[in-house]
Coordinates of N, CA and C in Angstrom, one line a residue:
G1 N 0.7 -1.2 0.0 CA 0.0 0.0 0.0 C 0.8 1.3 0.0
Q2 N 0.0 2.2 0.4 CA 0.4 3.6 0.4 C 1.0 4.1 1.7
W3 N 1.1 3.2 2.7 CA 1.5 3.6 4.0 C 3.0 4.1 4.1
P4 N 3.9 3.5 3.4 CA 5.3 4.1 3.4 C 5.4 5.5 2.9
A5 N 4.6 5.8 1.8 CA 4.6 7.1 1.2 C 4.0 8.1 2.2
A6 N 2.9 7.7 2.8 CA 2.2 8.5 3.8 C 3.1 8.8 4.9
R7 N 3.8 7.8 5.4 CA 4.7 8.0 6.5 C 5.8 9.1 6.1
S8 N 6.3 8.9 5.0 CA 7.3 9.9 4.5 C 6.8 11.3 4.4
W9 N 5.6 11.5 3.9 CA 5.0 12.8 3.8 C 4.7 13.4 5.1
L10 N 4.1 12.6 6.0 CA 3.7 13.0 7.3 C 5.0 13.3 8.2
T11 N 6.0 12.6 8.0 CA 7.3 12.9 8.7 C 7.8 14.2 8.3
S12 N 7.7 14.5 7.0 CA 8.2 15.8 6.5 C 7.3 16.9 7.0
A13 N 6.0 16.7 7.0 CA 5.1 17.7 7.5 C 5.3 18.0 9.0
I14 N 5.6 17.0 9.7 CA 5.9 17.2 11.2 C 7.2 18.0 11.3
A15 N 8.2 17.7 10.5 CA 9.5 18.4 10.5 C 9.3 19.9 10.2
W16 N 8.5 20.1 9.1 CA 8.2 21.5 8.7 C 7.4 22.3 9.8
S17 N 6.6 21.6 10.6 CA 5.8 22.2 11.6 C 6.7 22.5 12.8
G18 N 7.9 21.9 12.9 CA 8.8 22.2 14.0 C 8.5 21.6 15.4
F19 N 7.9 20.5 15.4 CA 7.7 19.9 16.7 C 8.1 18.4 16.7
D20 N 8.4 17.9 17.9 CA 8.8 16.5 18.0 C 7.6 15.7 18.5
P21 N 7.2 14.7 17.6 CA 6.0 14.0 18.0 C 6.2 13.1 19.2
L22 N 7.4 12.9 19.7 CA 7.6 12.1 20.9 C 7.8 12.9 22.1
A23 N 7.6 14.2 22.0 CA 7.7 15.1 23.1 C 6.2 15.5 23.5
A24 N 6.0 15.6 24.8 CA 4.7 16.0 25.3 C 4.2 17.2 24.6
P25 N 3.0 17.2 24.1 CA 2.5 18.4 23.3 C 2.4 19.6 24.2
Q26 N 3.0 20.7 23.7 CA 2.9 22.0 24.4 C 1.6 22.7 24.0
K27 N 1.3 22.6 22.7 CA 0.0 23.1 22.2 C -0.6 22.1 21.3
S28 N -1.8 21.8 21.5 CA -2.5 20.7 20.7 C -3.6 21.3 19.9
D29 N -3.3 22.1 19.0 CA -4.4 22.6 18.1 C -4.9 21.5 17.2
A30 N -6.1 21.7 16.7 CA -6.8 20.6 15.9 C -5.9 20.2 14.7
G31 N -5.3 21.1 14.0 CA -4.4 20.7 12.9 C -3.3 19.8 13.3
R32 N -2.6 20.2 14.4 CA -1.5 19.3 14.9 C -2.0 18.0 15.3
I33 N -3.1 17.9 16.0 CA -3.7 16.6 16.4 C -4.0 15.8 15.2
K34 N -4.6 16.3 14.1 CA -4.9 15.5 12.9 C -3.6 15.0 12.3
L35 N -2.6 15.9 12.3 CA -1.3 15.5 11.7 C -0.7 14.4 12.5
V36 N -0.7 14.4 13.8 CA -0.2 13.4 14.6 C -1.0 12.1 14.5
E37 N -2.3 12.2 14.4 CA -3.1 11.0 14.2 C -2.8 10.4 12.9
G38 N -2.7 11.2 11.8 CA -2.3 10.6 10.5 C -0.9 9.9 10.6
Y39 N 0.0 10.6 11.3 CA 1.4 10.0 11.4 C 1.3 8.7 12.1
V40 N 0.6 8.6 13.2 CA 0.5 7.4 14.0 C -0.1 6.3 13.1
R41 N -1.2 6.6 12.4 CA -1.8 5.6 11.5 C -0.8 5.1 10.4
A42 N 0.0 6.1 9.8 CA 1.0 5.8 8.8 C 2.1 4.9 9.4
L43 N 2.6 5.3 10.5 CA 3.6 4.4 11.2 C 3.1 3.0 11.3
R44 N 1.9 2.9 11.9 CA 1.4 1.6 12.1 C 1.2 0.8 10.8
G45 N 0.7 1.4 9.8 CA 0.5 0.8 8.5 C 1.8 0.5 7.8
A46 N 2.8 1.3 8.0 CA 4.1 1.0 7.4 C 5.0 0.1 8.1
G47 N 4.4 -0.5 9.2 CA 5.2 -1.6 9.9 C 6.1 -1.1 11.0
A48 N 5.7 0.1 11.6 CA 6.5 0.6 12.8 C 5.5 0.7 14.0
P49 N 4.9 -0.4 14.4 CA 3.9 -0.3 15.5 C 4.4 0.2 16.8
D50 N 5.7 -0.1 17.1 CA 6.2 0.4 18.4 C 6.3 1.9 18.5
R51 N 6.8 2.5 17.4 CA 6.9 4.0 17.3 C 5.5 4.5 17.3
A52 N 4.6 3.9 16.5 CA 3.2 4.4 16.5 C 2.6 4.4 17.9
E53 N 2.9 3.3 18.6 CA 2.4 3.2 20.0 C 3.0 4.3 20.9
D54 N 4.3 4.5 20.8 CA 5.0 5.6 21.6 C 4.4 7.0 21.3
V55 N 4.2 7.3 20.0 CA 3.7 8.6 19.7 C 2.2 8.7 20.2
A56 N 1.4 7.7 20.0 CA 0.0 7.8 20.4 C 0.0 7.9 21.9
Y57 N 0.9 7.2 22.6 CA 0.9 7.3 24.1 C 1.2 8.8 24.5
V58 N 2.2 9.4 23.9 CA 2.6 10.7 24.3 C 1.4 11.7 24.1
W59 N 0.6 11.5 23.0 CA -0.5 12.4 22.6 C -1.8 11.9 23.1
R60 N -1.9 10.9 23.9 CA -3.2 10.3 24.3 C -4.1 11.2 25.0
D61 N -3.6 12.2 25.7 CA -4.5 13.1 26.4 C -4.9 14.4 25.6
A62 N -4.3 14.5 24.4 CA -4.5 15.7 23.5 C -5.9 15.6 22.9
A63 N -6.3 14.4 22.6 CA -7.6 14.2 21.9 C -8.1 12.8 22.1
P64 N -9.5 12.7 22.2 CA -10.0 11.3 22.4 C -9.7 10.4 21.2
S65 N -9.5 10.9 20.0 CA -9.2 10.1 18.9 C -7.8 9.5 19.1
L66 N -6.8 10.2 19.7 CA -5.5 9.7 19.9 C -5.5 8.7 21.1
A67 N -6.3 8.9 22.1 CA -6.4 8.0 23.2 C -7.0 6.7 22.7
G68 N -8.0 6.8 21.8 CA -8.6 5.6 21.2 C -7.7 4.8 20.3
L69 N -6.8 5.6 19.6 CA -5.8 5.0 18.7 C -4.8 4.2 19.6
Y70 N -4.4 4.9 20.7 CA -3.4 4.2 21.6 C -4.0 2.9 22.1
L71 N -5.2 3.0 22.5 CA -5.9 1.8 23.0 C -6.0 0.7 22.0
E72 N -6.3 1.1 20.8 CA -6.4 0.1 19.7 C -5.1 -0.5 19.4
I73 N -4.0 0.3 19.3 CA -2.7 -0.2 19.0 C -2.2 -1.2 20.1
F74 N -2.4 -0.8 21.3 CA -1.9 -1.6 22.4 C -2.7 -2.9 22.6
T75 N -4.0 -2.8 22.5 CA -4.8 -4.0 22.6 C -4.4 -5.0 21.6
Q76 N -4.1 -4.6 20.4 CA -3.6 -5.5 19.3 C -2.3 -6.1 19.7
A77 N -1.4 -5.3 20.3 CA -0.1 -5.8 20.7 C -0.2 -6.8 21.8
V78 N -1.1 -6.5 22.8 CA -1.3 -7.4 23.9 C -1.9 -8.8 23.4
A79 N -2.7 -8.7 22.4 CA -3.3 -9.9 21.9 C -2.3 -10.8 21.2
D80 N -1.2 -10.3 20.8 CA -0.2 -11.0 20.0 C 0.8 -11.6 21.0
D81 N 0.7 -12.9 21.3 CA 1.6 -13.5 22.3 C 3.1 -13.5 21.8
G82 N 3.3 -13.3 20.6 CA 4.7 -13.1 20.1 C 5.3 -11.7 20.3
A83 N 4.4 -10.8 20.6 CA 4.9 -9.4 20.9 C 5.7 -9.3 22.2
A84 N 6.9 -8.8 22.1 CA 7.7 -8.6 23.2 C 7.3 -7.3 23.9
L85 N 6.5 -7.5 25.0 CA 6.0 -6.3 25.8 C 6.8 -6.2 27.1
S86 N 7.6 -5.2 27.2 CA 8.4 -5.0 28.4 C 7.4 -4.7 29.6
P87 N 7.9 -4.9 30.8 CA 7.1 -4.6 32.0 C 6.7 -3.1 32.0
Q88 N 7.6 -2.2 31.5 CA 7.3 -0.8 31.4 C 6.1 -0.5 30.5
R89 N 6.1 -1.1 29.3 CA 5.0 -0.9 28.4 C 3.7 -1.5 29.0
L90 N 3.7 -2.7 29.6 CA 2.5 -3.2 30.2 C 2.0 -2.3 31.3
S91 N 3.0 -1.8 32.1 CA 2.6 -0.9 33.2 C 2.0 0.4 32.7
R92 N 2.6 1.0 31.7 CA 2.0 2.3 31.2 C 0.6 2.0 30.6
F93 N 0.4 0.9 29.9 CA -0.9 0.6 29.4 C -1.9 0.3 30.5
A94 N -1.4 -0.4 31.5 CA -2.3 -0.7 32.7 C -2.8 0.6 33.3
A95 N -1.8 1.5 33.5 CA -2.2 2.8 34.1 C -3.2 3.6 33.2
F96 N -3.0 3.5 31.9 CA -3.9 4.1 30.9 C -5.3 3.5 31.1
A97 N -5.4 2.1 31.1 CA -6.6 1.4 31.2 C -7.3 1.8 32.5
E98 N -6.6 1.9 33.6 CA -7.2 2.3 34.9 C -7.7 3.7 34.8
A99 N -6.9 4.7 34.3 CA -7.2 6.1 34.3 C -8.5 6.3 33.4
H100 N -8.6 5.5 32.3 CA -9.8 5.7 31.4 C -10.9 4.7 31.7
R101 N -10.7 3.9 32.7 CA -11.7 2.9 33.1 C -12.1 2.1 31.8
S102 N -11.1 1.7 31.1 CA -11.4 1.0 29.8 C -11.6 -0.5 30.0
A103 N -12.8 -0.9 29.7 CA -13.2 -2.3 29.8 C -12.4 -3.1 28.7
A104 N -12.2 -2.5 27.5 CA -11.5 -3.2 26.5 C -10.0 -3.3 26.9
G105 N -9.4 -2.3 27.4 CA -8.0 -2.4 27.9 C -7.9 -3.4 29.0
A106 N -8.8 -3.4 30.0 CA -8.7 -4.3 31.1 C -8.9 -5.7 30.6
A107 N -9.8 -5.9 29.6 CA -10.0 -7.3 29.1 C -8.8 -7.8 28.3
A108 N -8.1 -6.9 27.6 CA -6.9 -7.2 26.8 C -5.8 -7.7 27.8
L109 N -5.7 -7.0 28.9 CA -4.7 -7.4 29.8 C -5.1 -8.7 30.5
G110 N -6.4 -8.9 30.8 CA -6.9 -10.1 31.4 C -6.5 -11.3 30.5
W111 N -6.8 -11.2 29.2 CA -6.5 -12.3 28.3 C -5.0 -12.5 28.2
R112 N -4.2 -11.5 28.2 CA -2.7 -11.6 28.1 C -2.2 -12.4 29.3
F113 N -2.7 -12.0 30.5 CA -2.3 -12.7 31.8 C -2.9 -14.2 31.8
Y114 N -4.1 -14.4 31.3 CA -4.6 -15.7 31.3 C -3.8 -16.6 30.4
R115 N -3.4 -16.1 29.2 CA -2.5 -17.0 28.3 C -1.2 -17.2 28.9
A116 N -0.7 -16.3 29.8 CA 0.6 -16.5 30.5 C 0.5 -17.3 31.8
H117 N -0.7 -17.8 32.0 CA -1.0 -18.6 33.2 C -0.8 -17.8 34.5
A118 N -0.9 -16.5 34.4 CA -0.9 -15.6 35.6 C -2.3 -15.4 36.1
N119 N -2.9 -16.4 36.6 CA -4.4 -16.4 36.9 C -4.8 -15.3 37.8
A120 N -4.1 -15.0 38.9 CA -4.6 -14.0 39.8 C -4.6 -12.6 39.1
D121 N -3.6 -12.3 38.3 CA -3.6 -11.1 37.5 C -4.8 -11.1 36.5
A122 N -5.0 -12.2 35.8 CA -6.0 -12.3 34.8 C -7.4 -12.0 35.5
I123 N -7.6 -12.7 36.6 CA -8.9 -12.5 37.3 C -9.1 -11.0 37.7
A124 N -8.0 -10.4 38.3 CA -8.2 -9.0 38.7 C -8.5 -8.1 37.5
W125 N -7.9 -8.3 36.3 CA -8.1 -7.5 35.2 C -9.5 -7.8 34.6
F126 N -9.9 -9.0 34.6 CA -11.3 -9.3 34.1 C -12.3 -8.7 35.1
E127 N -12.1 -8.7 36.3 CA -13.0 -8.1 37.3 C -13.1 -6.6 37.0
R128 N -12.0 -5.9 36.7 CA -12.1 -4.5 36.3 C -12.9 -4.3 35.1
A129 N -12.6 -5.2 34.1 CA -13.3 -5.1 32.8 C -14.8 -5.2 33.0
L130 N -15.2 -6.2 33.8 CA -16.6 -6.3 34.1 C -17.2 -5.1 34.8
A131 N -16.5 -4.5 35.8 CA -16.9 -3.4 36.5 C -17.0 -2.1 35.6
W132 N -16.2 -2.0 34.6 CA -16.1 -0.9 33.7 C -16.9 -1.1 32.4
A133 N -17.5 -2.2 32.2 CA -18.3 -2.5 31.0 C -19.6 -1.7 31.1
P134 N -20.2 -1.4 30.0 CA -21.5 -0.7 30.0 C -22.5 -1.5 30.8
E135 N -23.6 -0.8 31.2 CA -24.7 -1.4 31.9 C -25.3 -2.6 31.0
G136 N -25.8 -3.5 31.7 CA -26.4 -4.7 31.0 C -25.6 -5.9 31.1
P137 N -25.9 -6.9 30.3 CA -25.2 -8.2 30.5 C -23.7 -7.9 30.1
P138 N -22.8 -8.6 30.8 CA -21.4 -8.4 30.5 C -21.1 -8.9 29.1
P139 N -20.1 -8.2 28.5 CA -19.7 -8.6 27.1 C -19.2 -10.1 27.2
K140 N -19.5 -10.8 26.2 CA -19.3 -12.3 26.2 C -17.8 -12.6 26.3
K141 N -16.9 -11.9 25.6 CA -15.5 -12.3 25.7 C -14.9 -12.0 27.1
I142 N -15.4 -10.9 27.7 CA -15.0 -10.6 29.1 C -15.5 -11.7 30.0
A143 N -16.8 -12.0 29.9 CA -17.3 -13.1 30.8 C -16.6 -14.4 30.6
E144 N -16.3 -14.7 29.3 CA -15.6 -16.0 29.0 C -14.2 -16.0 29.7
G145 N -13.5 -14.9 29.5 CA -12.2 -14.8 30.1 C -12.2 -14.9 31.6
Y146 N -13.2 -14.3 32.2 CA -13.3 -14.3 33.7 C -13.6 -15.8 34.2
V147 N -14.5 -16.5 33.5 CA -14.8 -17.8 33.9 C -13.6 -18.7 33.7
L148 N -13.0 -18.6 32.5 CA -11.8 -19.4 32.3 C -10.7 -19.2 33.3
S149 N -10.5 -17.9 33.6 CA -9.4 -17.6 34.6 C -9.7 -18.1 36.0
L150 N -11.0 -18.0 36.4 CA -11.4 -18.6 37.7 C -11.2 -20.1 37.7
R151 N -11.6 -20.8 36.6 CA -11.3 -22.2 36.5 C -9.9 -22.5 36.5
A152 N -9.1 -21.8 35.8 CA -7.6 -22.1 35.7 C -7.0 -21.9 37.1
A153 N -7.5 -21.0 37.9 CA -7.0 -20.7 39.3 C -7.5 -21.7 40.3
G154 N -8.4 -22.6 39.8 CA -9.0 -23.6 40.7 C -10.2 -23.1 41.5
R155 N -10.7 -22.0 41.2 CA -11.8 -21.4 41.9 C -13.1 -21.8 41.1
L156 N -13.3 -23.1 41.2 CA -14.4 -23.7 40.4 C -15.8 -23.3 40.8
E157 N -16.0 -23.2 42.1 CA -17.3 -22.8 42.6 C -17.6 -21.3 42.2
D158 N -16.6 -20.5 42.3 CA -16.8 -19.1 41.8 C -17.1 -19.0 40.3
A159 N -16.4 -19.9 39.6 CA -16.6 -19.9 38.1 C -18.1 -20.3 37.9
E160 N -18.5 -21.4 38.6 CA -19.9 -21.9 38.4 C -20.9 -20.8 38.8
T161 N -20.7 -20.2 39.9 CA -21.6 -19.2 40.4 C -21.8 -18.0 39.4
F162 N -20.6 -17.5 38.9 CA -20.7 -16.4 37.9 C -21.3 -16.9 36.7
A163 N -20.9 -18.0 36.2 CA -21.5 -18.5 34.9 C -23.0 -18.8 35.0
Y164 N -23.4 -19.2 36.2 CA -24.9 -19.5 36.4 C -25.7 -18.2 36.2
S165 N -25.1 -17.1 36.6 CA -25.8 -15.8 36.5 C -26.0 -15.4 35.0
L166 N -25.3 -16.1 34.1 CA -25.3 -15.8 32.7 C -26.1 -16.9 31.9
A167 N -26.4 -18.0 32.6 CA -26.9 -19.2 31.9 C -28.2 -19.0 31.1
K168 N -29.0 -17.9 31.4 CA -30.2 -17.7 30.7 C -29.9 -17.3 29.2
D169 N -28.7 -16.7 29.0 CA -28.3 -16.3 27.7 C -27.8 -17.6 26.9
P170 N -28.5 -18.0 25.8 CA -28.1 -19.2 25.1 C -26.6 -19.2 24.7
D171 N -26.0 -18.0 24.4 CA -24.6 -18.0 24.0 C -23.7 -18.2 25.2
M172 N -24.2 -17.9 26.4 CA -23.4 -18.0 27.6 C -23.6 -19.3 28.4
R173 N -24.6 -20.1 28.0 CA -25.0 -21.3 28.7 C -23.8 -22.3 28.7
A174 N -23.1 -22.3 27.6 CA -21.9 -23.2 27.4 C -20.9 -23.0 28.5
F175 N -20.7 -21.7 28.9 CA -19.7 -21.4 30.0 C -20.2 -22.0 31.3
Y176 N -21.5 -21.9 31.5 CA -22.0 -22.5 32.8 C -21.8 -24.0 32.8
I177 N -22.2 -24.6 31.7 CA -22.1 -26.1 31.6 C -20.6 -26.5 31.8
A178 N -19.7 -25.8 31.1 CA -18.3 -26.2 31.2 C -17.8 -26.0 32.7
A179 N -18.3 -24.9 33.3 CA -17.9 -24.7 34.7 C -18.4 -25.8 35.6
V180 N -19.7 -26.2 35.4 CA -20.2 -27.3 36.2 C -19.5 -28.6 36.0
V181 N -19.2 -28.9 34.8 CA -18.5 -30.1 34.4 C -17.1 -30.1 35.1
A182 N -16.4 -29.0 35.0 CA -15.1 -28.9 35.6 C -15.2 -29.1 37.1
E183 N -16.2 -28.5 37.7 CA -16.3 -28.6 39.2 C -16.6 -30.1 39.5
L184 N -17.5 -30.7 38.8 CA -17.8 -32.1 39.1 C -16.7 -33.1 38.8
A185 N -15.8 -32.7 37.9 CA -14.6 -33.6 37.6 C -13.5 -33.4 38.6
D186 N -13.5 -32.3 39.3 CA -12.5 -32.1 40.3 C -12.7 -32.9 41.6
P187 N -11.7 -33.7 42.0 CA -11.9 -34.5 43.1 C -12.1 -33.7 44.4
K188 N -11.7 -32.5 44.5 CA -11.8 -31.7 45.7 C -13.3 -31.2 45.8
T189 N -14.0 -31.0 44.7 CA -15.3 -30.5 44.8 C -16.4 -31.5 44.4
A190 N -16.0 -32.6 43.8 CA -17.0 -33.5 43.3 C -17.8 -34.1 44.4
L191 N -19.0 -34.5 44.1 CA -19.9 -35.1 45.1 C -19.3 -36.5 45.3
G192 N -19.4 -37.0 46.5 CA -19.0 -38.3 46.9 C -19.9 -39.4 46.3
G193 N -19.3 -40.4 45.8 CA -20.1 -41.5 45.2 C -20.7 -42.4 46.2
P194 N -21.5 -43.4 45.8 CA -22.1 -44.3 46.8 C -21.1 -45.2 47.5

């Protein structure tokens, strides 16, 4: 595509404008915000996601569109188990998710920790995601991650109780059934036989 050319043009435009996109914005007029947003998109599209993330992070408070772009870039990175995410990057994203009460950000971290078998961290992030989700039934992927994390941590009764509250939803009934089966199969919680 056109991303490398766009990156080149936007890099030149930023140089002509006389500001460093990796420095905290001193003035964030609408034109500069759109320029930075285009630059971040071009960096990402041209295969420089780490720099795109860094620029979006620096500008995250300048405009909701840049905060959303940072969230989008980082949740994609968190979903990629092959992505090398330093503790500092995870920490700054966690702080962003907390500050913005982002259900999507918390869920992304929950899934990352679940896949890394860090069950306590996964449970904590899924609990935040559930608390920050919009009113109504919990989003299915967040509920699924929470149930799976509880099960992985050996908290089978908690998994069953939570899943039971969702069992009326046909799409969520499978989580309840899986939680019950796991609990019944576990010798610590299974009912004693005759």
